[in-house]
CSV table of N, CA, C and O in Angstrom, one decimal:
chain,number,residue,atom,x,y,z
A,1,MET,N,0.9,-1.3,0.0
A,1,MET,CA,0.2,0.1,0.0
A,1,MET,C,0.7,1.1,-0.2
A,1,MET,O,1.7,1.0,0.9
A,2,GLU,N,0.7,2.1,-0.9
A,2,GLU,CA,1.5,3.9,-0.9
A,2,GLU,C,0.9,4.1,0.3
A,2,GLU,O,-0.1,4.5,0.5
A,3,ASN,N,2.0,4.7,1.0
A,3,ASN,CA,2.1,5.8,2.1
A,3,ASN,C,1.6,7.2,1.6
A,3,ASN,O,2.4,7.8,0.5
A,4,THR,N,0.2,7.9,1.7
A,4,THR,CA,0.2,9.2,1.6
A,4,THR,C,-0.4,10.1,2.5
A,4,THR,O,-0.8,9.2,4.1
A,5,THR,N,0.3,11.1,2.6
A,5,THR,CA,0.8,11.8,4.0
A,5,THR,C,0.6,13.3,3.6
A,5,THR,O,1.0,14.1,2.3
A,6,LYS,N,-0.7,14.2,4.7
A,6,LYS,CA,-0.7,15.6,4.1
A,6,LYS,C,-0.2,15.7,5.2
A,6,LYS,O,-0.6,15.2,6.3
A,7,LYS,N,0.4,17.3,6.0
A,7,LYS,CA,0.8,17.8,6.6
A,7,LYS,C,-0.3,19.4,6.3
A,7,LYS,O,-1.0,19.7,5.5
A,8,ALA,N,-1.1,19.5,7.6
A,8,ALA,CA,-2.3,20.4,7.5
A,8,ALA,C,-2.5,21.5,9.0
A,8,ALA,O,-2.4,21.0,9.8
A,9,CYS,N,-2.8,22.8,8.6
A,9,CYS,CA,-2.3,23.7,9.7
A,9,CYS,C,-4.2,23.6,10.0
A,9,CYS,O,-4.8,22.7,9.6
A,10,GLU,N,-4.2,24.0,10.7
A,10,GLU,CA,-6.2,24.0,11.4
A,10,GLU,C,-7.2,24.5,10.3
A,10,GLU,O,-7.9,23.4,10.2
A,11,THR,N,-6.6,25.9,9.4
A,11,THR,CA,-7.5,25.6,8.4
A,11,THR,C,-8.0,24.5,7.6
A,11,THR,O,-8.9,24.2,6.9
A,12,HIS,N,-6.8,23.4,7.5
A,12,HIS,CA,-7.0,22.9,6.0
A,12,HIS,C,-7.0,21.7,6.4
A,12,HIS,O,-6.9,20.3,5.9
A,13,ILE,N,-7.7,20.8,7.9
A,13,ILE,CA,-7.5,19.7,8.5
A,13,ILE,C,-8.3,18.8,7.6
A,13,ILE,O,-8.0,18.0,6.9
A,14,TYR,N,-9.6,19.6,7.3
A,14,TYR,CA,-10.9,18.9,6.4
A,14,TYR,C,-10.7,18.5,5.5
A,14,TYR,O,-10.8,17.3,4.9
A,15,ARG,N,-9.8,19.4,5.0
A,15,ARG,CA,-9.3,19.1,3.3
A,15,ARG,C,-8.0,18.1,3.0
A,15,ARG,O,-8.4,17.4,2.0
A,16,ALA,N,-7.2,18.1,4.4
A,16,ALA,CA,-6.2,16.8,4.2
A,16,ALA,C,-7.2,14.9,4.4
A,16,ALA,O,-6.5,14.6,3.5
A,17,LEU,N,-8.1,15.5,5.5
A,17,LEU,CA,-8.9,14.2,5.6
A,17,LEU,C,-9.3,13.9,4.4
A,17,LEU,O,-9.2,12.9,4.0
A,18,ASP,N,-10.1,14.9,3.8
A,18,ASP,CA,-10.9,14.3,2.8
A,18,ASP,C,-9.8,13.8,1.4
A,18,ASP,O,-10.4,12.6,1.1
A,19,GLU,N,-8.8,14.5,1.3
A,19,GLU,CA,-8.0,14.5,0.4
A,19,GLU,C,-7.4,12.6,0.5
A,19,GLU,O,-7.2,11.8,-0.2
A,20,VAL,N,-6.9,12.3,1.8
A,20,VAL,CA,-6.3,11.3,2.0
A,20,VAL,C,-7.3,10.1,2.3
A,20,VAL,O,-6.8,9.2,1.1
A,21,THR,N,-8.7,10.3,2.6
A,21,THR,CA,-9.8,9.2,2.7
A,21,THR,C,-10.3,8.7,1.1
A,21,THR,O,-9.9,7.7,0.2
A,22,ALA,N,-9.8,9.6,0.0
A,22,ALA,CA,-10.0,9.7,-1.4
A,22,ALA,C,-9.3,8.9,-2.0
A,22,ALA,O,-9.8,8.0,-3.0
A,23,LYS,N,-8.0,9.0,-1.9
A,23,LYS,CA,-7.0,8.9,-2.4
A,23,LYS,C,-6.6,7.0,-1.8
A,23,LYS,O,-6.6,5.9,-2.9
A,24,THR,N,-6.8,6.9,-0.8
A,24,THR,CA,-6.7,5.3,0.5
A,24,THR,C,-8.0,4.5,0.0
A,24,THR,O,-7.6,3.6,0.0
A,25,GLU,N,-9.0,5.2,0.0
A,25,GLU,CA,-10.7,5.0,0.3
A,25,GLU,C,-10.2,3.8,1.1
A,25,GLU,O,-10.9,2.7,1.8
A,26,ALA,N,-9.6,4.5,2.2
A,26,ALA,CA,-9.5,3.8,4.0
A,26,ALA,C,-9.6,5.1,4.7
A,26,ALA,O,-9.4,6.2,4.5
A,27,PHE,N,-9.8,5.1,6.2
A,27,PHE,CA,-10.0,5.9,6.6
A,27,PHE,C,-9.0,6.5,7.3
A,27,PHE,O,-7.8,5.4,7.4
A,28,PRO,N,-8.3,7.7,7.0
A,28,PRO,CA,-7.3,8.2,7.6
A,28,PRO,C,-6.8,8.4,9.1
A,28,PRO,O,-7.2,7.6,10.1
A,29,ILE,N,-5.6,8.8,9.5
A,29,ILE,CA,-4.9,8.4,10.3
A,29,ILE,C,-4.4,10.0,10.8
A,29,ILE,O,-3.5,10.5,10.1
A,30,MET,N,-5.0,10.5,11.6
A,30,MET,CA,-4.8,12.1,12.1
A,30,MET,C,-3.6,12.4,13.5
A,30,MET,O,-4.4,11.5,14.4
A,31,GLU,N,-2.8,12.4,13.1
A,31,GLU,CA,-1.5,12.6,14.4
A,31,GLU,C,-1.2,14.4,14.3
A,31,GLU,O,-1.2,14.7,13.2
A,32,THR,N,-0.6,14.9,15.6
A,32,THR,CA,-0.5,15.8,15.7
A,32,THR,C,1.2,16.3,16.0
A,32,THR,O,1.6,15.1,16.1
A,33,ILE,N,1.9,17.2,14.9
A,33,ILE,CA,3.1,17.4,15.2
A,33,ILE,C,3.2,17.6,16.6
A,33,ILE,O,2.8,18.7,17.3
A,34,ASN,N,4.5,17.2,16.9
A,34,ASN,CA,4.9,18.2,18.1
A,34,ASN,C,5.4,18.9,18.2
A,34,ASN,O,6.0,19.5,17.0
A,35,LYS,N,5.4,19.9,19.6
A,35,LYS,CA,5.8,21.7,19.5
A,35,LYS,C,7.3,21.9,18.5
A,35,LYS,O,7.5,22.8,18.2
A,36,SER,N,8.4,20.8,18.8
A,36,SER,CA,9.2,21.1,18.1
A,36,SER,C,9.2,21.0,16.9
A,36,SER,O,10.4,21.6,16.3
A,37,GLU,N,8.4,20.3,16.4
A,37,GLU,CA,8.6,19.9,14.1
A,37,GLU,C,7.8,21.5,13.7
A,37,GLU,O,7.6,21.3,12.7
A,38,GLU,N,6.4,22.4,15.0
A,38,GLU,CA,5.6,22.8,14.6
A,38,GLU,C,6.1,23.8,13.5
A,38,GLU,O,5.3,23.9,11.9
A,39,LEU,N,6.8,25.0,13.9
A,39,LEU,CA,7.2,26.1,13.9
A,39,LEU,C,7.6,25.9,12.0
A,39,LEU,O,8.0,26.3,11.1
A,40,SER,N,8.9,24.1,12.1
A,40,SER,CA,9.6,24.0,10.9
A,40,SER,C,8.5,23.7,9.8
A,40,SER,O,8.6,23.2,8.5
A,41,THR,N,7.3,23.1,10.0
A,41,THR,CA,6.5,22.3,9.2
A,41,THR,C,5.7,23.1,8.9
A,41,THR,O,4.9,23.3,9.3
A,42,PRO,N,5.3,23.5,7.5
A,42,PRO,CA,4.4,24.2,6.8
A,42,PRO,C,3.3,23.2,5.9
A,42,PRO,O,3.2,22.3,5.8
A,43,CYS,N,2.4,24.1,6.3
A,43,CYS,CA,0.8,23.2,6.0
A,43,CYS,C,0.6,22.8,4.2
A,43,CYS,O,1.7,23.7,3.9
A,44,ASP,N,0.6,22.0,4.0
A,44,ASP,CA,0.5,22.1,2.5
A,44,ASP,C,-0.1,22.9,1.3
A,44,ASP,O,-0.1,22.3,0.1
A,45,TYR,N,-1.5,22.9,2.3
A,45,TYR,CA,-1.8,24.0,1.7
A,45,TYR,C,-1.7,25.3,1.6
A,45,TYR,O,-2.5,26.4,0.6
A,46,CYS,N,-1.0,26.2,2.6
A,46,CYS,CA,-0.6,27.3,2.6
A,46,CYS,C,1.0,27.7,3.2
A,46,CYS,O,1.5,26.6,3.6
A,47,GLN,N,1.2,28.5,3.9
A,47,GLN,CA,2.1,28.5,4.8
A,47,GLN,C,2.7,28.6,5.7
A,47,GLN,O,3.3,29.4,6.4
A,48,GLN,N,1.0,28.5,6.6
A,48,GLN,CA,1.3,28.6,7.8
A,48,GLN,C,1.7,27.3,8.6
A,48,GLN,O,1.6,26.5,7.4
A,49,ALA,N,2.0,27.0,10.1
A,49,ALA,CA,2.4,26.2,10.5
A,49,ALA,C,1.4,24.8,10.8
A,49,ALA,O,0.4,25.6,11.0
A,50,ALA,N,2.2,23.9,9.8
A,50,ALA,CA,1.2,22.4,10.2
A,50,ALA,C,1.1,22.4,11.5
A,50,ALA,O,1.6,22.2,12.3
A,51,ILE,N,-0.3,21.8,12.0
A,51,ILE,CA,-0.3,20.7,13.9
A,51,ILE,C,-0.6,19.8,13.1
A,51,ILE,O,-0.5,19.2,14.8
A,52,TYR,N,-1.2,19.4,12.3
A,52,TYR,CA,-1.5,18.4,12.5
A,52,TYR,C,-1.0,17.0,11.2
A,52,TYR,O,-0.8,17.9,10.2
A,53,VAL,N,-0.6,16.0,10.9
A,53,VAL,CA,-0.4,15.1,9.7
A,53,VAL,C,-1.3,14.2,9.8
A,53,VAL,O,-1.8,13.0,10.4
A,54,VAL,N,-1.8,14.2,8.3
A,54,VAL,CA,-3.2,12.8,8.0
A,54,VAL,C,-2.9,12.1,7.4
A,54,VAL,O,-1.8,12.2,6.1
A,55,SER,N,-2.5,10.8,7.0
A,55,SER,CA,-1.7,9.5,6.8
A,55,SER,C,-2.8,8.5,7.1
A,55,SER,O,-3.5,8.4,7.7
A,56,ASN,N,-2.6,7.4,5.8
A,56,ASN,CA,-3.3,6.2,6.2
A,56,ASN,C,-2.5,5.1,6.6
A,56,ASN,O,-2.5,4.0,6.8
A,57,MET,N,-1.2,5.5,7.2
A,57,MET,CA,-0.3,4.7,8.0
A,57,MET,C,0.2,4.8,9.3
A,57,MET,O,0.5,6.5,8.8
A,58,GLN,N,0.4,4.6,10.2
A,58,GLN,CA,1.1,5.1,11.5
A,58,GLN,C,2.1,5.8,11.5
A,58,GLN,O,3.4,4.7,10.3
A,59,SER,N,2.2,6.9,12.0
A,59,SER,CA,3.9,7.8,11.9
A,59,SER,C,4.9,6.6,12.8
A,59,SER,O,4.3,7.4,14.3
A,60,PRO,N,5.6,6.7,12.7
A,60,PRO,CA,6.8,6.0,14.6
A,60,PRO,C,7.3,7.5,14.7
A,60,PRO,O,7.7,7.5,16.0
A,61,THR,N,7.4,8.2,14.1
A,61,THR,CA,8.1,9.9,14.1
A,61,THR,C,7.3,10.6,14.7
A,61,THR,O,7.7,11.9,15.1
A,62,ILE,N,6.1,10.9,14.1
A,62,ILE,CA,5.5,12.0,14.9
A,62,ILE,C,4.0,11.7,15.7
A,62,ILE,O,3.5,10.8,16.2
A,63,SER,N,4.8,12.3,17.1
A,63,SER,CA,3.7,12.5,18.0
A,63,SER,C,3.8,13.6,19.6
A,63,SER,O,4.9,14.5,19.5
């Protein structure tokens, strides 16, 4: 299974959830980016700091 991942800010979280669900046809996993990585991780839809990672697979590095 191909890993699909989107990083999203508070504004774009629903769009990321919809896109991952549509692409994988499975329920997505939503994880919070830890505070130390939040400032350096941009949202995939705008340039704000990403707060969430939406994926079809559990990430061992994000928590």
